[in-house]
Short mmCIF file of C-alpha atoms (C1' of nucleotides) in Angstrom, two decimals:
data_model
loop_
_atom_site.label_atom_id
_atom_site.label_comp_id
_atom_site.label_asym_id
_atom_site.label_seq_id
_atom_site.Cartn_x
_atom_site.Cartn_y
_atom_site.Cartn_z
CA MET K 1 -120.02 -181.60 20.07
CA ALA K 2 -123.38 -180.07 20.91
CA PRO K 3 -125.73 -180.07 17.99
CA LEU K 4 -125.09 -177.00 16.12
CA ASN K 5 -128.57 -175.93 15.35
CA GLN K 6 -129.13 -175.86 19.11
CA HIS K 7 -126.17 -173.75 19.93
CA PHE K 8 -126.28 -171.17 17.16
CA ARG K 9 -129.23 -170.04 15.05
CA ILE K 10 -128.91 -167.21 12.61
CA LEU K 11 -131.90 -164.89 12.67
CA ASN K 12 -131.04 -162.55 9.87
CA THR K 13 -128.18 -161.31 7.80
CA ASP K 14 -127.37 -157.91 6.46
CA PRO K 15 -127.81 -157.65 2.70
CA GLU K 16 -124.81 -155.46 2.14
CA SER K 17 -122.23 -157.01 4.49
CA ALA K 18 -121.43 -160.15 6.37
CA ALA K 19 -123.08 -158.80 9.48
CA ARG K 20 -125.70 -161.14 11.00
CA CYS K 21 -127.93 -161.46 14.01
CA ALA K 22 -128.16 -164.79 15.72
CA LEU K 23 -129.35 -166.52 18.83
CA LEU K 24 -126.76 -168.32 20.87
CA SER K 25 -128.19 -170.95 23.19
CA THR K 26 -126.38 -172.23 26.28
CA PRO K 27 -127.24 -174.19 29.37
CA HIS K 28 -127.74 -170.91 31.23
CA GLY K 29 -129.83 -169.06 28.66
CA GLN K 30 -129.73 -167.46 25.25
CA VAL K 31 -127.70 -164.66 23.89
CA LEU K 32 -128.62 -162.36 21.06
CA THR K 33 -125.61 -161.65 18.86
CA PRO K 34 -123.64 -159.64 17.94
CA ALA K 35 -122.90 -159.54 21.67
CA PHE K 36 -120.30 -157.99 23.85
CA MET K 37 -119.19 -159.86 26.93
CA PRO K 38 -117.97 -157.81 29.82
CA VAL K 39 -114.81 -159.15 31.28
CA GLY K 40 -115.02 -160.68 34.77
CA THR K 41 -111.63 -162.31 34.93
CA GLN K 42 -111.68 -163.31 38.61
CA GLY K 43 -115.36 -164.12 38.79
CA THR K 44 -116.53 -160.55 39.01
CA VAL K 45 -116.96 -157.69 36.60
CA LYS K 46 -114.83 -155.34 38.64
CA SER K 47 -116.79 -152.89 40.73
CA LEU K 48 -120.29 -154.11 39.70
CA THR K 49 -122.77 -156.60 41.25
CA PRO K 50 -124.06 -159.28 38.96
CA ASP K 51 -127.51 -157.80 39.25
CA THR K 52 -126.18 -154.55 37.85
CA VAL K 53 -124.33 -156.29 35.02
CA LYS K 54 -127.49 -158.00 34.04
CA ALA K 55 -129.66 -154.87 34.29
CA LEU K 56 -127.20 -153.07 32.03
CA GLY K 57 -128.09 -155.55 29.29
CA ALA K 58 -125.19 -157.96 29.43
CA GLU K 59 -126.31 -161.47 28.71
CA MET K 60 -123.08 -163.30 28.84
CA ILE K 61 -119.77 -162.51 30.64
CA LEU K 62 -116.26 -163.80 30.37
CA CYS K 63 -114.24 -165.30 33.21
CA ASN K 64 -110.74 -166.61 33.26
CA THR K 65 -109.61 -170.19 33.65
CA TYR K 66 -106.05 -169.47 34.67
CA HIS K 67 -106.92 -166.89 37.28
CA LEU K 68 -109.69 -168.90 38.89
CA TYR K 69 -107.54 -172.00 38.80
CA LEU K 70 -104.82 -170.20 40.79
CA ARG K 71 -107.23 -168.54 43.13
CA PRO K 72 -109.48 -169.82 44.60
CA GLY K 73 -109.02 -173.07 42.74
CA HIS K 74 -111.46 -174.82 40.28
CA GLN K 75 -111.99 -177.72 42.63
CA LEU K 76 -113.07 -175.40 45.44
CA ILE K 77 -115.43 -173.66 42.99
CA ALA K 78 -116.79 -176.99 41.81
CA SER K 79 -117.30 -178.19 45.38
CA LEU K 80 -119.28 -175.01 46.14
CA GLY K 81 -121.61 -175.64 43.25
CA GLY K 82 -119.83 -174.32 40.19
CA LEU K 83 -118.95 -170.87 38.99
CA HIS K 84 -122.41 -169.67 38.32
CA SER K 85 -123.60 -170.34 41.72
CA PHE K 86 -120.35 -169.19 43.37
CA MET K 87 -120.49 -165.75 41.82
CA ASN K 88 -124.25 -165.59 41.59
CA TRP K 89 -124.38 -165.03 37.87
CA GLY K 90 -127.33 -166.89 36.41
CA GLY K 91 -126.54 -166.22 32.79
CA PRO K 92 -124.09 -167.72 30.34
CA ILE K 93 -120.42 -167.59 31.01
CA LEU K 94 -117.56 -168.05 28.55
CA THR K 95 -114.27 -168.98 30.12
CA ASP K 96 -111.03 -168.01 28.49
CA SER K 97 -108.54 -170.81 28.65
CA GLY K 98 -105.48 -169.05 29.96
CA GLY K 99 -104.09 -168.75 26.49
CA PHE K 100 -103.90 -164.99 26.87
CA GLN K 101 -101.90 -165.39 30.05
CA VAL K 102 -99.43 -167.48 28.07
CA TYR K 103 -98.93 -164.18 26.24
CA SER K 104 -99.42 -161.48 28.94
CA LEU K 105 -97.45 -163.27 31.62
CA GLY K 106 -94.65 -163.95 29.21
CA LYS K 107 -91.82 -163.43 31.66
CA LEU K 108 -93.30 -165.89 34.15
CA ARG K 109 -93.86 -168.69 31.70
CA LYS K 110 -92.21 -171.30 29.60
CA ILE K 111 -93.88 -173.07 26.70
CA THR K 112 -93.31 -176.69 25.86
CA PRO K 113 -95.20 -178.88 23.40
CA GLU K 114 -96.85 -180.46 26.45
CA GLY K 115 -98.22 -177.21 27.78
CA ALA K 116 -97.33 -173.98 29.45
CA ILE K 117 -95.34 -173.83 32.63
CA PHE K 118 -96.30 -170.78 34.63
CA GLN K 119 -94.85 -169.28 37.68
CA SER K 120 -97.72 -167.93 39.57
CA HIS K 121 -97.89 -164.12 39.65
CA ILE K 122 -99.39 -164.38 43.08
CA ASP K 123 -96.90 -166.47 45.00
CA GLY K 124 -94.31 -167.65 42.47
CA SER K 125 -95.33 -171.27 42.64
CA ARG K 126 -94.98 -173.33 39.50
CA HIS K 127 -97.90 -174.73 37.54
CA ARG K 128 -98.20 -176.71 34.37
CA LEU K 129 -101.20 -175.70 32.28
CA THR K 130 -101.90 -178.21 29.52
CA PRO K 131 -104.80 -178.29 27.08
CA GLU K 132 -106.27 -181.15 28.97
CA LEU K 133 -105.99 -179.37 32.27
CA ALA K 134 -107.59 -176.27 30.83
CA ILE K 135 -110.60 -178.35 29.77
CA GLU K 136 -110.71 -180.09 33.14
CA ILE K 137 -110.71 -176.67 34.91
CA GLN K 138 -113.40 -175.27 32.60
CA GLU K 139 -115.57 -178.35 33.16
CA ALA K 140 -115.10 -177.96 36.86
CA LEU K 141 -116.09 -174.37 36.63
CA GLY K 142 -119.12 -175.29 34.57
CA SER K 143 -118.86 -172.49 32.07
CA ASP K 144 -121.25 -172.50 29.11
CA ILE K 145 -118.54 -171.90 26.56
CA MET K 146 -115.04 -173.26 26.98
CA MET K 147 -112.03 -172.11 25.03
CA CYS K 148 -109.15 -174.22 23.83
CA LEU K 149 -105.79 -173.43 25.39
CA ASP K 150 -103.83 -171.62 22.73
CA GLU K 151 -100.68 -169.63 22.36
CA CYS K 152 -101.47 -166.02 21.61
CA THR K 153 -98.82 -165.27 19.06
CA PRO K 154 -97.03 -162.03 19.99
CA TYR K 155 -96.43 -159.09 17.63
CA PRO K 156 -94.16 -158.85 15.85
CA ALA K 157 -93.36 -162.43 14.96
CA THR K 158 -91.52 -163.79 11.94
CA PHE K 159 -93.34 -166.12 9.62
CA SER K 160 -91.59 -169.17 10.98
CA GLU K 161 -92.22 -168.07 14.56
CA ALA K 162 -95.88 -167.57 13.85
CA GLU K 163 -95.98 -170.88 12.01
CA ALA K 164 -94.43 -172.77 14.87
CA SER K 165 -96.77 -171.03 17.30
CA LEU K 166 -99.70 -171.86 15.17
CA SER K 167 -98.85 -175.56 14.95
CA LEU K 168 -98.55 -175.67 18.71
CA THR K 169 -102.02 -173.99 19.03
CA LEU K 170 -103.48 -176.50 16.52
CA SER K 171 -102.07 -179.49 18.29
CA TRP K 172 -103.41 -178.11 21.58
CA ALA K 173 -106.81 -177.58 19.85
CA GLU K 174 -106.91 -181.23 18.83
CA ARG K 175 -105.98 -182.32 22.35
CA SER K 176 -108.62 -179.95 23.86
CA ARG K 177 -111.24 -181.55 21.59
CA LYS K 178 -110.29 -184.97 22.70
CA ALA K 179 -110.10 -184.13 26.36
CA ARG K 180 -113.65 -182.78 26.52
CA ALA K 181 -116.32 -185.12 27.85
CA ASP K 182 -118.50 -186.51 25.12
CA SER K 183 -121.73 -185.87 26.97
CA SER K 184 -120.76 -182.30 27.99
CA PRO K 185 -123.45 -179.67 27.66
CA GLN K 186 -120.61 -177.09 27.54
CA ALA K 187 -119.65 -175.73 24.14
CA LEU K 188 -116.07 -175.69 23.07
CA TYR K 189 -114.56 -173.13 20.70
CA GLY K 190 -111.35 -173.44 18.72
CA ILE K 191 -109.02 -170.49 18.32
CA VAL K 192 -107.54 -169.36 15.05
CA GLN K 193 -103.99 -167.99 15.33
CA GLY K 194 -101.41 -167.40 12.64
CA GLY K 195 -100.03 -163.92 13.57
CA MET K 196 -100.32 -161.35 10.81
CA TYR K 197 -99.85 -163.78 7.99
CA PRO K 198 -102.93 -164.37 5.83
CA ASP K 199 -101.56 -167.69 4.61
CA LEU K 200 -101.20 -168.95 8.19
CA ARG K 201 -104.59 -167.59 9.11
CA LYS K 202 -106.12 -169.52 6.25
CA ARG K 203 -104.33 -172.66 7.27
CA ALA K 204 -105.46 -172.12 10.83
CA VAL K 205 -109.15 -171.66 9.83
CA GLU K 206 -109.08 -174.84 7.74
CA ALA K 207 -107.59 -176.85 10.56
CA ILE K 208 -109.97 -175.41 13.20
CA ALA K 209 -112.98 -175.84 10.97
CA ALA K 210 -112.02 -179.46 10.35
CA MET K 211 -112.08 -180.12 14.08
CA ASN K 212 -115.77 -179.22 14.16
CA PHE K 213 -115.78 -176.98 17.22
CA ASP K 214 -119.01 -175.35 18.34
CA GLY K 215 -117.58 -171.94 17.50
CA CYS K 216 -114.52 -170.29 15.97
CA ALA K 217 -112.55 -167.61 17.64
CA LEU K 218 -109.99 -165.27 16.14
CA GLY K 219 -107.16 -164.75 18.61
CA GLY K 220 -103.80 -163.16 18.58
CA VAL K 221 -105.18 -159.82 17.49
CA SER K 222 -104.74 -156.40 19.08
CA VAL K 223 -101.45 -157.42 20.54
CA GLY K 224 -99.66 -154.26 19.55
CA GLU K 225 -99.88 -154.41 15.78
CA PRO K 226 -101.01 -151.30 13.80
CA LYS K 227 -104.74 -150.94 13.67
CA ALA K 228 -104.92 -151.19 9.94
CA LEU K 229 -103.11 -154.50 10.14
CA MET K 230 -105.60 -155.89 12.61
CA GLU K 231 -108.49 -154.79 10.45
CA GLN K 232 -106.87 -156.38 7.43
CA ILE K 233 -106.41 -159.69 9.18
CA VAL K 234 -109.97 -159.69 10.47
CA ALA K 235 -111.37 -158.80 7.06
CA GLU K 236 -109.26 -161.43 5.26
CA THR K 237 -109.87 -164.18 7.82
CA THR K 238 -113.58 -163.90 8.54
CA PRO K 239 -114.85 -164.91 5.10
CA LEU K 240 -113.04 -168.23 5.61
CA LEU K 241 -114.79 -169.09 8.87
CA PRO K 242 -117.60 -171.61 8.80
CA ALA K 243 -120.72 -169.46 8.40
CA ASP K 244 -122.95 -171.64 10.56
CA ARG K 245 -120.85 -171.28 13.66
CA PRO K 246 -120.47 -168.31 16.01
CA HIS K 247 -117.44 -166.15 15.24
CA TYR K 248 -115.75 -164.74 18.30
CA LEU K 249 -113.08 -161.99 18.02
CA MET K 250 -111.09 -162.31 21.19
CA GLY K 251 -110.10 -159.30 23.22
CA VAL K 252 -111.59 -156.69 20.88
CA GLY K 253 -112.06 -153.90 21.30
CA THR K 254 -112.89 -150.19 20.84
CA PRO K 255 -116.31 -149.25 19.72
CA GLU K 256 -114.98 -148.59 16.20
CA ASP K 257 -113.22 -151.96 16.14
CA ILE K 258 -116.45 -153.67 17.06
CA VAL K 259 -118.55 -151.87 14.48
CA LYS K 260 -116.06 -152.77 11.79
CA ALA K 261 -115.68 -156.38 12.88
CA VAL K 262 -119.49 -156.95 12.97
CA ASP K 263 -119.44 -155.87 9.31
CA CYS K 264 -117.02 -158.78 8.65
CA GLY K 265 -119.40 -161.26 10.37
CA ILE K 266 -118.14 -161.32 13.99
CA ASP K 267 -120.68 -162.33 16.49
CA LEU K 268 -118.98 -162.25 19.85
CA PHE K 269 -116.67 -159.77 21.49
CA ASP K 270 -115.00 -159.28 24.87
CA CYS K 271 -112.61 -156.62 25.98
CA VAL K 272 -111.37 -155.03 29.18
CA MET K 273 -111.61 -151.65 27.55
CA PRO K 274 -114.88 -150.41 28.99
CA THR K 275 -114.18 -151.72 32.49
CA ARG K 276 -110.54 -150.84 32.75
CA CYS K 277 -110.90 -147.45 31.10
CA ALA K 278 -113.75 -146.64 33.46
CA ARG K 279 -111.60 -147.34 36.44
CA HIS K 280 -108.97 -145.12 34.92
CA GLY K 281 -111.43 -142.30 34.25
CA LEU K 282 -112.01 -142.56 30.50
CA LEU K 283 -115.67 -142.54 29.73
CA PHE K 284 -117.27 -143.45 26.39
CA THR K 285 -119.89 -141.24 24.71
CA ASN K 286 -120.82 -140.66 21.12
CA THR K 287 -120.23 -137.02 21.17
CA GLU K 288 -117.17 -136.41 23.22
CA LYS K 289 -114.17 -138.19 24.74
CA VAL K 290 -114.58 -137.67 28.37
CA VAL K 291 -111.58 -137.99 30.68
CA ILE K 292 -113.51 -137.25 33.76
CA LYS K 293 -110.49 -136.30 35.86
CA ASN K 294 -109.83 -133.35 33.58
CA ALA K 295 -110.06 -129.88 35.21
CA ARG K 296 -112.54 -128.79 32.57
CA TYR K 297 -115.28 -130.83 34.25
CA ARG K 298 -114.77 -129.21 37.67
CA LYS K 299 -117.84 -127.08 37.41
CA ASP K 300 -119.73 -129.04 34.76
CA ASN K 301 -123.19 -129.64 36.20
CA GLY K 302 -124.41 -131.51 33.13
CA PRO K 303 -124.86 -135.29 32.77
CA LEU K 304 -121.93 -137.37 31.57
CA ASP K 305 -123.78 -138.37 28.43
CA SER K 306 -127.15 -136.80 27.66
CA GLU K 307 -127.96 -139.65 25.22
CA CYS K 308 -127.35 -142.38 27.85
CA ASP K 309 -130.08 -143.96 29.99
CA CYS K 310 -127.81 -145.43 32.57
CA TYR K 311 -128.02 -144.74 36.36
CA THR K 312 -124.90 -142.67 36.37
CA CYS K 313 -125.97 -140.39 33.55
CA ARG K 314 -129.54 -140.04 34.88
CA ASN K 315 -128.41 -139.07 38.44
CA PHE K 316 -125.01 -137.43 38.67
CA SER K 317 -123.19 -134.46 37.17
CA ARG K 318 -119.82 -134.54 35.54
CA ALA K 319 -118.63 -132.30 38.33
CA TYR K 320 -119.60 -134.90 40.88
CA LEU K 321 -118.11 -137.74 38.96
CA ARG K 322 -114.88 -135.82 38.68
CA HIS K 323 -114.95 -135.16 42.36
CA LEU K 324 -115.41 -138.88 43.19
CA TYR K 325 -112.59 -139.87 40.79
CA VAL K 326 -110.12 -137.22 42.07
CA ALA K 327 -110.97 -138.03 45.68
CA GLY K 328 -110.23 -141.72 44.96
CA GLU K 329 -113.69 -142.75 46.03
CA ILE K 330 -114.66 -146.29 45.30
CA LEU K 331 -118.00 -145.20 44.03
CA ALA K 332 -116.22 -143.56 41.06
CA MET K 333 -115.28 -146.98 39.76
CA THR K 334 -118.73 -148.33 40.12
CA LEU K 335 -120.53 -145.35 38.46
CA ASN K 336 -117.87 -145.07 35.71
CA THR K 337 -117.91 -148.83 34.89
CA LEU K 338 -121.68 -148.91 34.95
CA HIS K 339 -121.77 -146.19 32.35
CA ASN K 340 -119.13 -147.68 30.10
CA ILE K 341 -120.69 -151.10 30.13
CA ARG K 342 -124.11 -149.59 29.38
CA TYR K 343 -122.46 -147.60 26.52
CA TYR K 344 -121.20 -150.88 25.08
CA MET K 345 -124.46 -152.59 25.61
CA ARG K 346 -126.40 -149.81 23.88
CA LEU K 347 -123.95 -150.00 21.04
CA MET K 348 -124.61 -153.71 20.62
CA GLU K 349 -128.38 -153.05 20.73
CA GLN K 350 -127.98 -150.50 18.02
CA ILE K 351 -125.94 -152.82 15.96
CA ARG K 352 -128.44 -155.66 16.26
CA ASP K 353 -131.35 -153.25 15.37
CA ALA K 354 -129.45 -151.99 12.33
CA ILE K 355 -128.84 -155.49 11.08
CA GLY K 356 -132.40 -156.41 11.94
CA CYS K 357 -133.76 -153.85 9.61
CA GLY K 358 -131.08 -154.37 6.92
CA GLN K 359 -129.49 -150.97 7.49
CA TYR K 360 -126.13 -152.01 8.86
CA ALA K 361 -123.97 -150.27 6.22
CA ALA K 362 -125.73 -146.95 6.85
CA PHE K 363 -125.41 -147.41 10.62
CA LYS K 364 -121.68 -148.22 10.33
CA SER K 365 -120.80 -145.24 8.17
CA ARG K 366 -122.76 -142.88 10.33
CA PHE K 367 -121.23 -144.28 13.52
CA LEU K 368 -117.64 -144.18 12.28
CA LYS K 369 -118.10 -140.64 11.06
CA ASP K 370 -119.43 -139.61 14.50
CA ARG K 371 -116.71 -141.29 16.30
CA GLN K 372 -114.10 -139.69 14.14
CA ARG K 373 -115.52 -136.30 15.20
CA VAL K 374 -115.22 -137.42 18.83
CA GLU K 375 -111.54 -138.31 18.48
CA THR K 376 -110.51 -135.09 16.82
"C1'" G E 1 -86.20 -115.36 81.71
"C1'" G E 2 -82.76 -119.80 80.52
"C1'" A E 3 -81.28 -124.11 77.15
"C1'" G E 4 -81.74 -126.42 72.70
"C1'" G E 5 -83.89 -127.28 67.57
"C1'" G E 6 -85.74 -125.19 63.17
"C1'" G E 7 -87.49 -121.72 58.97
"C1'" U E 8 -85.94 -124.83 51.28
"C1'" U E 9 -89.64 -123.96 45.04
"C1'" C E 10 -98.08 -125.13 45.99
"C1'" C E 11 -97.54 -128.80 50.56
"C1'" C E 12 -94.25 -132.37 53.20
"C1'" G E 13 -89.22 -133.01 53.04
"C1'" A E 14 -83.67 -134.00 51.44
"C1'" G E 15 -79.53 -130.86 50.58
"C1'" C E 16 -75.17 -128.33 54.28
"C1'" G E 17 -69.25 -123.91 49.81
"C1'" G E 18 -69.12 -124.93 43.22
"C1'" U E 19 -71.59 -130.62 39.14
"C1'" C E 20 -78.60 -126.86 42.54
"C1'" A E 21 -84.08 -124.42 39.42
"C1'" A E 22 -82.42 -127.72 44.14
"C1'" A E 23 -83.27 -135.56 45.69
"C1'" G E 24 -87.81 -138.05 47.16
"C1'" G E 25 -92.98 -137.93 48.23
"C1'" G E 26 -97.70 -135.53 47.75
"C1'" A E 27 -100.93 -132.24 45.29
"C1'" G E 28 -101.77 -130.14 40.45
"C1'" C E 29 -101.94 -130.62 35.01
"C1'" A E 30 -102.05 -133.98 30.81
"C1'" G E 31 -101.58 -138.76 28.25
"C1'" A E 32 -101.98 -144.21 27.67
"C1'" C E 33 -105.09 -148.41 28.30
"C1'" U E 34 -107.99 -153.93 23.25
"C1'" G E 35 -109.04 -162.84 25.38
"C1'" U E 36 -107.30 -157.70 33.13
"C1'" A E 37 -100.32 -159.37 37.49
"C1'" A E 38 -104.04 -152.64 36.10
"C1'" A E 39 -108.47 -148.28 41.79
"C1'" U E 40 -102.54 -149.22 37.02
"C1'" C E 41 -98.69 -147.00 34.19
"C1'" U E 42 -96.32 -142.73 31.69
"C1'" G E 43 -95.18 -137.60 31.01
"C1'" U E 44 -95.08 -132.80 33.07
"C1'" C E 45 -94.50 -129.90 37.22
"C1'" G E 46 -90.63 -121.33 38.88
"C1'" G E 47 -90.78 -117.58 34.66
"C1'" C E 48 -89.16 -115.95 29.87
"C1'" U E 49 -88.09 -113.48 23.71
"C1'" C E 50 -85.99 -121.09 26.23
"C1'" A E 51 -78.58 -124.85 23.65
"C1'" G E 52 -79.40 -118.61 26.93
"C1'" C E 53 -81.28 -115.43 30.58
"C1'" C E 54 -84.18 -113.83 34.82
"C1'" U E 55 -86.32 -114.87 39.78
"C1'" A E 56 -85.80 -118.22 43.97
"C1'" C E 57 -83.89 -121.64 49.71
"C1'" G E 58 -87.47 -116.24 56.49
"C1'" G E 59 -85.13 -110.68 56.31
"C1'" A E 60 -80.78 -107.47 56.16
"C1'" G E 61 -75.66 -107.18 56.00
"C1'" G E 62 -70.84 -109.81 55.51
"C1'" U E 63 -66.79 -113.62 54.21
"C1'" U E 64 -65.50 -115.95 49.35
"C1'" C E 65 -63.53 -116.20 42.56
"C1'" G E 66 -68.26 -118.64 43.99
"C1'" A E 67 -73.34 -119.15 49.40
"C1'" A E 68 -79.64 -122.69 50.21
"C1'" C E 69 -75.11 -124.31 52.52
"C1'" C E 70 -70.01 -120.25 56.51
"C1'" C E 71 -70.35 -115.45 59.95
"C1'" U E 72 -73.24 -111.21 62.31
"C1'" C E 73 -77.73 -108.96 63.65
"C1'" C E 74 -83.09 -109.15 63.22
"C1'" C E 75 -88.08 -111.64 62.60
"C1'" C E 76 -90.94 -115.96 63.25
"C1'" C E 77 -91.94 -121.28 64.83
"C1'" C E 78 -91.24 -125.77 68.04
"C1'" U E 79 -89.31 -128.55 72.45
"C1'" C E 80 -87.55 -128.63 77.40
"C1'" C E 81 -86.41 -125.97 82.02
"C1'" A E 82 -88.02 -121.75 85.34
#
RNA sequence: GGAGGGGUUCCCGAGCGGUCAAAGGGAGCAGACUGUAAAUCUGUCGGCUCAGCCUACGGAGGUUCGAACCCUCCCCCCUCCA
């Protein structure tokens, strides 16, 4: 394991909650947390250049082991100098292990104790993804943070299903730990599963903590369960996590989800929401839910979000953005994604500022109240 | 001038005696999206006082219990021949 004090250093903690600011150090630079990682599954944050992603304030992005393994292949990427060089992203990269694909590609996959057997969604060919192979791929890619292969427990799951799934994830975690090269500069995070059962979550945290990973992730959340249940699981599980390691809530979430989870001590987030929703025409602002294709914006000459400092908001009207979207123009995706990512980045900046000055509770309640107004 | 083919709900386009407010696209309108099989998917899509009624398949008549579908005339459009 990389020495902990070098990977994660807490800068300050909020007096009234578990929220904290920290500095995450990786071979490709540092990341201030709480941080949101834009998702770049296939080695690209869809529709944006890496320059733009960086300029928007993103310090670390997420890429996907399974997808890059299938296409173009990790060995090819390694032979071309690694993922950073291949995609021209100089900052830190976290690679998801493919565990989520074990879940999302459910119909194309079979799970055995050894690993997951996938049928490629691209050409139907069969592949066996084991914890060891997931590490090998991530080492070939050269990501800064690797994730253990896990089984993302579906919802709903009975206790015994969740328990069986958890023990598989834990055994895979142990194998991942052993598979990783001793001298590796790449961090490795374990993943806490356990479904919606607090007892299993507790057991998972204890086991993962005992394996001494560089960071602890909470997985298997926002898989279709009621929102209140997710919040409950996060609230009950986070206090059990080792305080001196980064806490990563995988696949979450909406701005509200993030603000609430930071309160529980989560440091890292990733989610397709800002990028996917942007491509589908849903744009985030603090004052209004903007579905840019709606007819009401046809003649709206105002900026998308007057509070936002992004290129889209500074230069284009809602009427133009609607036109681009409705016309199916490729620029719509770029401008929309650019804004949504900037919205998330500004949110994280505000979160870190609020923690920095010990005002997180006030920030949180004000933010949630504002968002409630937006939704209604 | 002659010979064919055709006019269907916003558009394209099926239907060719009843089960037709009329397939299927498109456009329009709205919704969903949480470790990306997603520039995707879903709903809606004549009107109303909405388990019913009204208005609709170029126009006018006719046949029939019943017509978008059959017959007659008229009006347009397209192709070929002169």
